[in-house]
Short mmCIF file of C-alpha atoms in Angstrom, two decimals:
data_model
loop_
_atom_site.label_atom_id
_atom_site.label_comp_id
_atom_site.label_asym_id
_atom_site.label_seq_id
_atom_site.Cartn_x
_atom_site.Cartn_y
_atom_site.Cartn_z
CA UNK R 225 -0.46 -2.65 30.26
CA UNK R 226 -3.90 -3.35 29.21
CA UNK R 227 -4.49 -6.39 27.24
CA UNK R 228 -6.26 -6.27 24.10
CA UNK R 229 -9.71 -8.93 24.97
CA UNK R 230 -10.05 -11.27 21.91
CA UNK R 231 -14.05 -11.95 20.93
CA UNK R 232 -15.66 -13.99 18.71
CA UNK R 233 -15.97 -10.94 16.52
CA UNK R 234 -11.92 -10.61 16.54
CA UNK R 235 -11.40 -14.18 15.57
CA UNK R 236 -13.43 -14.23 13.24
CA UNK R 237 -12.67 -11.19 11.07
CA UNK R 238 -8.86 -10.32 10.50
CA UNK R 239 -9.72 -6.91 10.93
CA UNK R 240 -10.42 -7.35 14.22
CA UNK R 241 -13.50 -4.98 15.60
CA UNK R 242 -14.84 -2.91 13.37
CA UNK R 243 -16.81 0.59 14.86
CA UNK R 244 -20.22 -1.18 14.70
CA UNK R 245 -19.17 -4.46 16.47
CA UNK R 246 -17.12 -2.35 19.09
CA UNK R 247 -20.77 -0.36 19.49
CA UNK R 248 -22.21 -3.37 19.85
CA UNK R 249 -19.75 -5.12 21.96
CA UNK R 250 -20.03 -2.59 24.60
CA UNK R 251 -16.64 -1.50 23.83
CA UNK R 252 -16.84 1.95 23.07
CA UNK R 253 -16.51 3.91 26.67
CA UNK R 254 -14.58 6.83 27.49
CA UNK R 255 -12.12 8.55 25.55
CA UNK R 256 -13.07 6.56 22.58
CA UNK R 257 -16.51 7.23 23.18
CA UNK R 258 -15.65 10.84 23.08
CA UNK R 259 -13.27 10.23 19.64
CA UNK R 260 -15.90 8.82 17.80
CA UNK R 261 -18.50 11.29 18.51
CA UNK R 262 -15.82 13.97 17.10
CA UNK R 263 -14.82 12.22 13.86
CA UNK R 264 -18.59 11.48 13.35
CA UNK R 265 -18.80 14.95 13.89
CA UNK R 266 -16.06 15.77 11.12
CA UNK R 267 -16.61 16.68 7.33
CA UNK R 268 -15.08 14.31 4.92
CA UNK R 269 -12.84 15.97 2.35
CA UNK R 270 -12.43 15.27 -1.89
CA UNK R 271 -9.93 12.07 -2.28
CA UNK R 272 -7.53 14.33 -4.11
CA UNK R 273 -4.00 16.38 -3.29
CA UNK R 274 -5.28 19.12 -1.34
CA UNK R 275 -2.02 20.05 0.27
CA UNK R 276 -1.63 23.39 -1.64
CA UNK R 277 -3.10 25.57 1.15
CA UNK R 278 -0.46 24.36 3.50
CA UNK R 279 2.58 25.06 0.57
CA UNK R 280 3.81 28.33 0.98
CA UNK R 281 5.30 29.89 -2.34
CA UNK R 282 8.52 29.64 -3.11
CA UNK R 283 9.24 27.38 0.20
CA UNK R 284 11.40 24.74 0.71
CA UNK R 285 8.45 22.64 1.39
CA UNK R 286 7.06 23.99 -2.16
CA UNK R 287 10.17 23.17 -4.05
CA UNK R 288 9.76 19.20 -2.87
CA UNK R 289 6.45 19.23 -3.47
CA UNK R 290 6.86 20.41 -6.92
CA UNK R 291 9.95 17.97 -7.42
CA UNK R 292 7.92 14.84 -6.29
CA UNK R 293 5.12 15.97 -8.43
CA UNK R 294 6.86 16.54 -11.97
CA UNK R 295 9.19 13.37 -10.82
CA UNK R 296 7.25 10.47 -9.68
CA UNK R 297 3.64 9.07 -9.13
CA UNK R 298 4.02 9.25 -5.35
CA UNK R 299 0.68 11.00 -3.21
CA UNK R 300 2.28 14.45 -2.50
CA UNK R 301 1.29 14.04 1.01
CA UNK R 302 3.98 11.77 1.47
CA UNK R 303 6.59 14.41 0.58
CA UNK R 304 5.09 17.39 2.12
CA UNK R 305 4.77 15.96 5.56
CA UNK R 306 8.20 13.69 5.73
CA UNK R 307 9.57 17.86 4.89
CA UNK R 308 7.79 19.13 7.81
CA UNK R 309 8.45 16.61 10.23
CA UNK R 310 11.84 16.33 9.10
CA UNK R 311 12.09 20.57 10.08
CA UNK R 312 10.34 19.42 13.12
CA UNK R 313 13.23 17.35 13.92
CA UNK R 314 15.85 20.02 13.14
CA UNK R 315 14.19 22.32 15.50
CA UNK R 316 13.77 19.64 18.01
CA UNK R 317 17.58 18.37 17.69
CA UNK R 318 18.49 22.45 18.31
CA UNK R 319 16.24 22.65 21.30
CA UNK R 320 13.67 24.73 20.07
CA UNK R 321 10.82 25.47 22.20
CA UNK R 322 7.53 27.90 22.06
CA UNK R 323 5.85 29.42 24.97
CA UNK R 324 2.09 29.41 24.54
CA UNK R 325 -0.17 31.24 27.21
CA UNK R 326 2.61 29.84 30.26
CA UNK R 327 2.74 26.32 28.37
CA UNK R 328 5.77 24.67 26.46
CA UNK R 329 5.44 23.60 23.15
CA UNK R 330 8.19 21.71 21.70
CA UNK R 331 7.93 20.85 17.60
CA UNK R 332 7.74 16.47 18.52
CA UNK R 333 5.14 16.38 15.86
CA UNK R 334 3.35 12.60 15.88
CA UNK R 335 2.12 11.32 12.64
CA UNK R 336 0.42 8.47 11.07
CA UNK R 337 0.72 8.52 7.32
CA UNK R 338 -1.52 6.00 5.20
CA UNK R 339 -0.43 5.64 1.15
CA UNK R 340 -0.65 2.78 -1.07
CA UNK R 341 1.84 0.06 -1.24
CA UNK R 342 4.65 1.07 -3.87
CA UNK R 343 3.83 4.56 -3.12
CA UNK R 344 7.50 5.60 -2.59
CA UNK R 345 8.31 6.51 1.38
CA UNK R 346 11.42 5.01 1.74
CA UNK R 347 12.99 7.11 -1.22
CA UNK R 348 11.53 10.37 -0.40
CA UNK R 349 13.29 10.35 2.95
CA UNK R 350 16.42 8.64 1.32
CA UNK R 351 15.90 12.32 -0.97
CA UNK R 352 14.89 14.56 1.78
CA UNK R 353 18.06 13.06 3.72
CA UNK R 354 20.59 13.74 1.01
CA UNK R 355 19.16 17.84 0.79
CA UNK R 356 18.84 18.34 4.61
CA UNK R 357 20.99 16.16 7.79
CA UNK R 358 18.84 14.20 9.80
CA UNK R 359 19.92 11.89 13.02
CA UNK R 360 17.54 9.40 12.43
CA UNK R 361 16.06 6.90 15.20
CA UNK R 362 17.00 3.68 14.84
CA UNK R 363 14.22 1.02 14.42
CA UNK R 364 13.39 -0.52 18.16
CA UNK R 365 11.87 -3.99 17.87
CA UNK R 366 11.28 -4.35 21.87
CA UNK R 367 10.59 -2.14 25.09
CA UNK R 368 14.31 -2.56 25.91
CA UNK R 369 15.58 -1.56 22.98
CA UNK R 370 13.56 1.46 22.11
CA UNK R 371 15.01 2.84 25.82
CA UNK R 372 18.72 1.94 24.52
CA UNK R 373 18.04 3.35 21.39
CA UNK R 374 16.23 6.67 23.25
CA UNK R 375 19.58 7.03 25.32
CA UNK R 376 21.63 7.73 22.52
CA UNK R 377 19.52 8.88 20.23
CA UNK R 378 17.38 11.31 22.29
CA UNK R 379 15.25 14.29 20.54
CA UNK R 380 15.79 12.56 16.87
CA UNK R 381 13.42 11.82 13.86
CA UNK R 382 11.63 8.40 13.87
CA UNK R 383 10.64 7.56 10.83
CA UNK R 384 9.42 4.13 10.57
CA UNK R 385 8.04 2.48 8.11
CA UNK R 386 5.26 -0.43 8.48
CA UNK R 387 3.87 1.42 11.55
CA UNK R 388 1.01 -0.63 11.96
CA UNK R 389 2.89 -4.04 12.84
CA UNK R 390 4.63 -1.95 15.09
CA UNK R 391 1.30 -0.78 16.66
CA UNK R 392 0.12 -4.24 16.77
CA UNK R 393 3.62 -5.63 18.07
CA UNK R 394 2.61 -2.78 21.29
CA UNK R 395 -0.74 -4.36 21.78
CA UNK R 396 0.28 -7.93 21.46
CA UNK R 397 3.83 -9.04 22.36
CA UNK R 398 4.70 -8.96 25.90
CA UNK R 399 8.03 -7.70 25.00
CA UNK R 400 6.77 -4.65 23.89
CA UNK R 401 4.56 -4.19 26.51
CA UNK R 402 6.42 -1.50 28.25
CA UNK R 403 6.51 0.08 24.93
CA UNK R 404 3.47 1.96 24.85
CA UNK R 405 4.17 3.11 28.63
CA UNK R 406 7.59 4.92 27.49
CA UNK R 407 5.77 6.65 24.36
CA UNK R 408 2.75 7.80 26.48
CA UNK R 409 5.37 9.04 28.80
CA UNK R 410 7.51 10.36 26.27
CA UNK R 411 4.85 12.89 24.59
CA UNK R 412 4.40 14.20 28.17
CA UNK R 413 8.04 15.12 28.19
CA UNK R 414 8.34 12.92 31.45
CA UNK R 415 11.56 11.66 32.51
CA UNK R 416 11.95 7.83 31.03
CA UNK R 417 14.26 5.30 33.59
CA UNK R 418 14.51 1.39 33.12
CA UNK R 419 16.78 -1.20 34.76
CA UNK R 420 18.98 -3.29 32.52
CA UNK R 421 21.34 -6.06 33.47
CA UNK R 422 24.42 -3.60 32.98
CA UNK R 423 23.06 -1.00 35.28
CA UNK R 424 19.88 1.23 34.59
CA UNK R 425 18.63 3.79 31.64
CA UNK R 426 17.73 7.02 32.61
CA UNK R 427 16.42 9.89 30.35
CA UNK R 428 15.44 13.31 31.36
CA UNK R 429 13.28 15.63 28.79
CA UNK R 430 13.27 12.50 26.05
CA UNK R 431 11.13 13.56 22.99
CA UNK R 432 10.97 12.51 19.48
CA UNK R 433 9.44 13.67 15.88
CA UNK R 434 7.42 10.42 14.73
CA UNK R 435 6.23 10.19 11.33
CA UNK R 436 5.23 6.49 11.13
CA UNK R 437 4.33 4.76 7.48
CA UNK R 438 1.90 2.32 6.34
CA UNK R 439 0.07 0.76 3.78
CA UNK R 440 -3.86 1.71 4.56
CA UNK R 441 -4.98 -1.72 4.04
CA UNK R 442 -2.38 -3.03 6.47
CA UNK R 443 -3.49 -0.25 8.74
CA UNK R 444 -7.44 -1.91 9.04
CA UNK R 445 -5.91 -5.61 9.05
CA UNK R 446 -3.92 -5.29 12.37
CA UNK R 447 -5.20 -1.60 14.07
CA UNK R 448 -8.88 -2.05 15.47
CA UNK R 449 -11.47 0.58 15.95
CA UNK R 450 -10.67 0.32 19.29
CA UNK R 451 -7.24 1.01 19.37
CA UNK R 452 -7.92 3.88 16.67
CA UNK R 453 -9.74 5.82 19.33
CA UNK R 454 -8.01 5.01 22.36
CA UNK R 455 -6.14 8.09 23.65
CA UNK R 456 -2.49 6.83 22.79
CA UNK R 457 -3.83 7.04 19.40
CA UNK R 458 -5.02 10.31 19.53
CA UNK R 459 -1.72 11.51 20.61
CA UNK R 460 -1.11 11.05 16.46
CA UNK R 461 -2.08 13.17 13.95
CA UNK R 462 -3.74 11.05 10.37
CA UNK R 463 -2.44 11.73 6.75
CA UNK R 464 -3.98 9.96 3.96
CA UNK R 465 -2.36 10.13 0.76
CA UNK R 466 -4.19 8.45 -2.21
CA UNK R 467 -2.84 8.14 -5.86
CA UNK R 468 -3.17 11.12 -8.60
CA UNK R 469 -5.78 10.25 -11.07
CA UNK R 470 -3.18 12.57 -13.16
CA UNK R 471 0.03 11.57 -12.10
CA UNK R 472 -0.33 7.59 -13.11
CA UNK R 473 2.73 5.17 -13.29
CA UNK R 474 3.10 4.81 -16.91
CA UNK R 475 3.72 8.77 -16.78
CA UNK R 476 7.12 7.84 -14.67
CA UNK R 477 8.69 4.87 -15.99
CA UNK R 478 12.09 6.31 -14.02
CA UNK R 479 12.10 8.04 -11.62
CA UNK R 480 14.33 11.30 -11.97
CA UNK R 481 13.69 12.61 -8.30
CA UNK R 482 17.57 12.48 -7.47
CA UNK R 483 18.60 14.32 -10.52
CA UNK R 484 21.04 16.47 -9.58
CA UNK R 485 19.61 19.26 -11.04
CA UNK R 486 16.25 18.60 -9.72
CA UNK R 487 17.89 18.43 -6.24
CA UNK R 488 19.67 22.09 -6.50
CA UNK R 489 16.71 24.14 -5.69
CA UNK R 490 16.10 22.51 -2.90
CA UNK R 491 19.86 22.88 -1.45
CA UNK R 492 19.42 26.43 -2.11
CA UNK R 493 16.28 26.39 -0.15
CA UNK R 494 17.73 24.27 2.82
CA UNK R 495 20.69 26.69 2.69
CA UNK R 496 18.67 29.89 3.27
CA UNK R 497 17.02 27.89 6.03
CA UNK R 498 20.53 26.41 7.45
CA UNK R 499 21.78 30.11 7.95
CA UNK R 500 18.82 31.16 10.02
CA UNK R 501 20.01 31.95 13.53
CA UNK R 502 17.54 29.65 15.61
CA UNK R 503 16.10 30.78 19.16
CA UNK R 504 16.08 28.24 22.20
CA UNK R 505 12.57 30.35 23.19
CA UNK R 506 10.05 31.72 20.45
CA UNK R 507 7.40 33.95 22.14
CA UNK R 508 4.05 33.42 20.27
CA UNK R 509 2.93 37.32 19.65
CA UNK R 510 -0.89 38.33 20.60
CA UNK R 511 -1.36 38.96 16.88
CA UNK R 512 -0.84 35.26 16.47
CA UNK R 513 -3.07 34.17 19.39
CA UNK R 514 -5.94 36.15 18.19
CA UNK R 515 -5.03 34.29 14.82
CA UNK R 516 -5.59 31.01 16.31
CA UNK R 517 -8.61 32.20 17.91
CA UNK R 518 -10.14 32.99 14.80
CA UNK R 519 -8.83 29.89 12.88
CA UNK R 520 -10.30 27.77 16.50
CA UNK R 521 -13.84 29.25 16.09
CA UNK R 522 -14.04 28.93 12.69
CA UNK R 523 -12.73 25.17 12.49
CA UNK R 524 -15.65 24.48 15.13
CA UNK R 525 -18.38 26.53 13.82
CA UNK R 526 -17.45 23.76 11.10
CA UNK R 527 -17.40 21.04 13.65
CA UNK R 528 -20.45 22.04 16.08
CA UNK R 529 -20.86 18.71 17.17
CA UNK R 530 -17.36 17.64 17.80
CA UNK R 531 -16.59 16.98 21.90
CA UNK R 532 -14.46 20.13 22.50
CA UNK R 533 -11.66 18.01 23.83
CA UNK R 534 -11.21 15.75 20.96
CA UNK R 535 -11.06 19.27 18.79
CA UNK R 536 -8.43 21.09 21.37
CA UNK R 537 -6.14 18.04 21.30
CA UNK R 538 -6.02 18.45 17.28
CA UNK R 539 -6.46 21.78 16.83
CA UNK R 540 -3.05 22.40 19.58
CA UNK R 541 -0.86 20.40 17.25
CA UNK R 542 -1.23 23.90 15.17
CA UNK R 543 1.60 25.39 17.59
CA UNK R 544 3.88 22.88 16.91
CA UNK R 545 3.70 23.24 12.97
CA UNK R 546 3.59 27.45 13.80
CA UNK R 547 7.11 27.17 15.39
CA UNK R 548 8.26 24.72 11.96
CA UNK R 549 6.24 27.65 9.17
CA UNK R 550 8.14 30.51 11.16
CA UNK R 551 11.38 28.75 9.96
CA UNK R 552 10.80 27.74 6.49
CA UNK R 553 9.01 30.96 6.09
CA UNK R 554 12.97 32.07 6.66
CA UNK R 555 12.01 34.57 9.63
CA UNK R 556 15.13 34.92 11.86
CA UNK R 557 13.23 36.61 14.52
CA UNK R 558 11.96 34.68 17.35
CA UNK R 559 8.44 35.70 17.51
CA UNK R 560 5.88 33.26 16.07
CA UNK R 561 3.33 35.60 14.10
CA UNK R 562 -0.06 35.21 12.68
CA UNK R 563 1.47 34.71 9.67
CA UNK R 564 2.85 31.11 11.10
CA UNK R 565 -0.48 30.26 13.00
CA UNK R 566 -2.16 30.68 9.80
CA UNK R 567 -0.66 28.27 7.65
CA UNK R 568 -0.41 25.86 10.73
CA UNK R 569 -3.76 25.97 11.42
CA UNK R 570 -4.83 24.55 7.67
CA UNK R 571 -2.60 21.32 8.95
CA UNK R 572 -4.07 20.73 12.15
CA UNK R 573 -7.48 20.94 9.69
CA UNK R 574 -6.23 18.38 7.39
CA UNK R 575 -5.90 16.07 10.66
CA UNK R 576 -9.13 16.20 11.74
CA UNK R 577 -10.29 15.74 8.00
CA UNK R 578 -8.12 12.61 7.56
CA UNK R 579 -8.85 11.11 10.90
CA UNK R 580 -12.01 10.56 9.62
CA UNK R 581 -11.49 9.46 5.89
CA UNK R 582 -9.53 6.67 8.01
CA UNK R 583 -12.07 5.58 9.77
CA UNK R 584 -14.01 5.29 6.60
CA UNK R 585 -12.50 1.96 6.48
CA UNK R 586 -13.45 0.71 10.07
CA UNK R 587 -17.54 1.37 8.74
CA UNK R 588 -17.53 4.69 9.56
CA UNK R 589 -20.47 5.39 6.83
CA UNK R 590 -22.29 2.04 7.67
CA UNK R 591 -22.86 3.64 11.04
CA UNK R 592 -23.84 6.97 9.89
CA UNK R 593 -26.46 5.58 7.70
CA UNK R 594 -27.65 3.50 10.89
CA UNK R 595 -28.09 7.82 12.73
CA UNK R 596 -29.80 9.01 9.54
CA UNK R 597 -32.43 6.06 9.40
CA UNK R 598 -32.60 6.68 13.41
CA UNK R 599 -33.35 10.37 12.89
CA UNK R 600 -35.88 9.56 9.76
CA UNK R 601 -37.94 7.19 12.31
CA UNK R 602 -37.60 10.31 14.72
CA UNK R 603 -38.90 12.54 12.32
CA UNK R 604 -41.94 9.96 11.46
CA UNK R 605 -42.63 9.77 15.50
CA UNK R 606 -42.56 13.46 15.85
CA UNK R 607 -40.68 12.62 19.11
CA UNK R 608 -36.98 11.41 20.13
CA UNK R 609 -37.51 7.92 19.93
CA UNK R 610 -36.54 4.87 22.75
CA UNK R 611 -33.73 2.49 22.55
CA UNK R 612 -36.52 -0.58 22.10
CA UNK R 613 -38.16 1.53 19.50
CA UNK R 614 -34.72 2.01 17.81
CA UNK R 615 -34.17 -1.73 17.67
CA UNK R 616 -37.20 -2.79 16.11
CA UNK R 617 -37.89 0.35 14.16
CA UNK R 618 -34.23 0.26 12.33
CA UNK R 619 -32.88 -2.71 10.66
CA UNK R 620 -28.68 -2.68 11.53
CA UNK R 621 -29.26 -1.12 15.31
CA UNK R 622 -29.12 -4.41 17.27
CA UNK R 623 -29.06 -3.93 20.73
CA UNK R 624 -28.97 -1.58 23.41
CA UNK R 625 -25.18 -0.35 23.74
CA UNK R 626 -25.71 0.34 19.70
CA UNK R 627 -29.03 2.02 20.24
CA UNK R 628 -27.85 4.23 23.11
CA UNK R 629 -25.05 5.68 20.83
CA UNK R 630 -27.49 6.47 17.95
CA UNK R 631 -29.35 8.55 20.50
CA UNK R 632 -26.29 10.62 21.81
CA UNK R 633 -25.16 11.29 18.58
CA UNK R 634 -28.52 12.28 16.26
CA UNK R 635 -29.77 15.44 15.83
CA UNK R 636 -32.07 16.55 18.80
CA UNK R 637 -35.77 16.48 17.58
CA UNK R 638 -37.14 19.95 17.58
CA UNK R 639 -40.12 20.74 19.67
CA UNK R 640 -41.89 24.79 19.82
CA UNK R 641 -39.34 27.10 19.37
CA UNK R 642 -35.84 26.28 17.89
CA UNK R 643 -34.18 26.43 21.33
CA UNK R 644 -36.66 23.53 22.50
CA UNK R 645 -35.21 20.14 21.86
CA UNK R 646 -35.41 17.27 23.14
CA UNK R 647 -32.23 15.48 23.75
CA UNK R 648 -33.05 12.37 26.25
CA UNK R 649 -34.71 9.17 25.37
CA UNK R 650 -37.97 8.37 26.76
#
C-alpha cells in the first residue's frame, strides 16, 4: 500500500497539505494532476438546496424530500441521496444489472456526503429504514473484518457515518492497510480472497452501495488534497449539503419526521415501487443513449477545459442512477429510456459541481486567484510568460513545480487569428 510521506507542511498544519503546498511540494503528478485540472475546470454552484431538478413529481424520492423539509432543519441533500442510494441497494441486493454499449453497469453507487455536525444522518436512515428494508453493512474497523463482514453481507448498503476517520484509518493504520486494496478491487467487481487463521475468505462478484457521512470540517482536518484527488477518491461521487437560510432550528424545536402520518405517503410510495416486477438485465434503449449524448456534450461545452477522463469517470455514474430513476419512476419494463438518463444526468452534474465546492476548502480559490494574476501579467507581456518570470512577476507562485501548473492551466495567450495560441512556455 502506499504510505502517506509526512512533511514539514503536514506537521505543521492539522489539515495536512493543502492544494497550494501539494503544488508546491511537487506532489501533484498523475491522476491528481489530471483531477485538479478538471475541478479547476468546474463551475461553482449557489450554496443553496438545488436538488429539485433531480426530484421527480410525485416520487418516492419527492415525498421524503418534502417530509424532511416541512419536518426538520436537516440539508435536503442528506435525504434525497440516503433515498437513492438506499434504491441503489435494493436493486443491487435483487441483482440488477444494465448493459451499456457491451459494458455492465451495476447500481453500487459511491458517495461522499459533507453536512454540518447535528445535521441529522443517522435519523434519516433510521426513517428511510422503517419505510423501505435495507440489509445494512456492518461497520468494519480493520482489513480483516471488512472481508468477514463482505462474506456475509455481500451486495448490501454501507452507510457509514464519520467517513473521513475511516478514510484516514485506510491511509494510516497498518491494519487497514489492505483495506483500500479490497475497495479498489471491489468497484472493479473483481473477485476478493484473504487467508484467515480458520481457513480463507473468498468472494466472487462482491459489490456494495456506499454512501459515507461526515462533518465537512472533519473532512479538511484528516483528508488531504492529496488523497482528495488520488484515483481511489475519484471512484466517489461529492454531496455537499449546507443549512437552509429558511429552514433554521428554532423553526423545529421537535422533530415530527416519524409521525405516523407523515410516514404514510411514503409507504404508499415504497409500495407501488415494492410491486414492480424487477429485471436481472435492463437494456439501455438508443433513445436513451442519444439522451446521454446530448446531456455529455452539453455538460462539457460547460466544462471545456476539464481533462476528458476526469469528466467520463463522473459523467458514467449517470447509468447507475438511470437504472435507480427507471424504478422510482415506477416503469415495470426493463428498458432504461431517455426519460431515466435525463434525470440521472442532472446527478452526475451535481457531482462534478460539489467536487469542487469541496475543494473550496483545501484553497481551491487561493489558487485560482494565483492563474488570474498569472494570466493578467500575460496579458501585460503580450506573450505566455516563463516559469522565472511567473515567480518574480506574481506574489503567491513560489517555485517552479507551482509555476509550471499555472502555465498548464491558464488561458492560452492569443496571437493573429483566434486559432493561434500559444500554449508552451518560453
Amino acid at each position: 500500500m502506499r504510505k502517506k510521506t509526512q512533511t514539514k507542511v503536514e506537521k505543521d498544519d492539522p489539515r495536512q497539505l493543502d492544494l497550494i503546498a501539494l503544488i508546491e511540494a511537487g506532489g501533484l503528478t498523475g491522476e491528481r494532476r489530471e483531477a485538479l485540472r478538471g475541478i479547476l475546470a468546474t463551475t461553482a454552484t449557489p450554496r443553496t438546496w438545488r436538488g429539485d431538478t433531480i426530484i421527480p413529481p410525485g416520487s418516492l424520492l419527492d415525498r421524503v424530500v418534502d417530509l424532511f423539509a416541512r419536518t426538520t432543519d436537516f440539508p435536503l441533500e442528506l435525504p434525497a441521496f440516503v433515498v437513492l442510494h438506499s434504491l441503489a441497494a435494493y436493486l443491487l441486493d435483487k441483482g440488477v444489472e444494465a448493459r451499456v454499449a457491451g459494458s455492465r453497469v451495476q447500481p453500487d453507487l459511491w458517495s461522499v456526503l459533507l453536512a454540518p455536525s447535528g445535521a441529522g444522518k443517522t435519523k434519516t436512515v433510521s426513517v428511510i429504514e422503517r419505510v423501505m428494508p435495507l440489509r445494512l453493512f456492518p461497520e468494519a474497523a480493520s482489513a480483516a473484518k471488512f472481508m468477514e463482514a463482505l462474506a456475509e453481507n455481500n451486495r448490501a448498503a454501507w452507510f457509514q457515518d464519520e467517513w473521513a476517520q475511516t478514510l484516514k484509518r485506510i491511509e494510516t493504520q497498518t491494519y487497514c492497510e489492505e483495506l483500500r486494496e479490497y475497495l479498489l478491487k471491489l468497484h472493479d467487481g473483481k473477485p476478493l480472497a484473504r487467508r484467515t487463521v480458520k481457513g480463507s475468505i473468498e468472494i466472487n462478484d462482491p459489490a456494495l452501495v456506499i454512501l459515507g457521512t461526515t462533518v465537512h470540517d472533519t473532512f479538511l482536518d484528516n483528508v488531504s488534497a492529496e488523497s482528495m484527488l488520488d484515483g481511489f477518491s475519484q471512484r466517489f461521487g461529492f454531496i455537499v449539503g449546507e443549512a437552509d437560510p429558511n429552514r433554521t432550528p428554532d423553526m423545529f424545536p421537535i422533530y415530527r419526521v416519524e409521525e405516523s402520518d407523515n410516514l404514510a405517503p411514503l409507504h404508499i410510495a415504497w409500495k407501488a415501487i415494492a410491486a414492480l416486477p424487477l429485471h436481472p438485465e435492463y437494456v439501455v434503449s438508443p433513445e436513451a443513449e442519444a439522451a446521454f449524448a446530448n446531456g455529455f456534450q452539453h455538460q462539457f461545452q460547460q466544462n471545456r477545459e476539464m481533462p476528458s477522463s476526469f469528466f467520463r469517470r463522473v459523467m458514467w455514474r449517470a447509468f447507475k442512477y438511470a437504472l435507480v430513476y427507471h424504478v422510482l419512476l415506477g416503469k415495470a419494463d426493463p428498458i432504461v429510456d431517455a426519460e431515466d438518463i435525463g434525470w440521472a444526468v442532472r446527478v452526475a452534474a451535481m457531482h462534478l459541481a460539489d467536487a469542487r465546492r469541496l475543494l473550496d476548502g483545501y484553497r481551491l480559490t487561493e489558487l485560482e486567484a494565483l492563474i488570474v494574476k498569472a494570466e493578467t501579467l500575460q496579458a501585460r507581456l503580450g506573450r505566455r510568460p516563463t516559469k522565472r518570470e511567473l515567480v518574480s512577476g506574481v506574489r503567491g507562485i513560489r517555485n517552479g513545480a507551482m509555476a509550471n501548473f499555472v502555465l498548464e492551466v491558464m488561458t492560452p495567450v492569443m496571437t493573429g487569428n483566434a486559432s493561434n495560441v500559444q500554449r508552451v512556455a518560453a
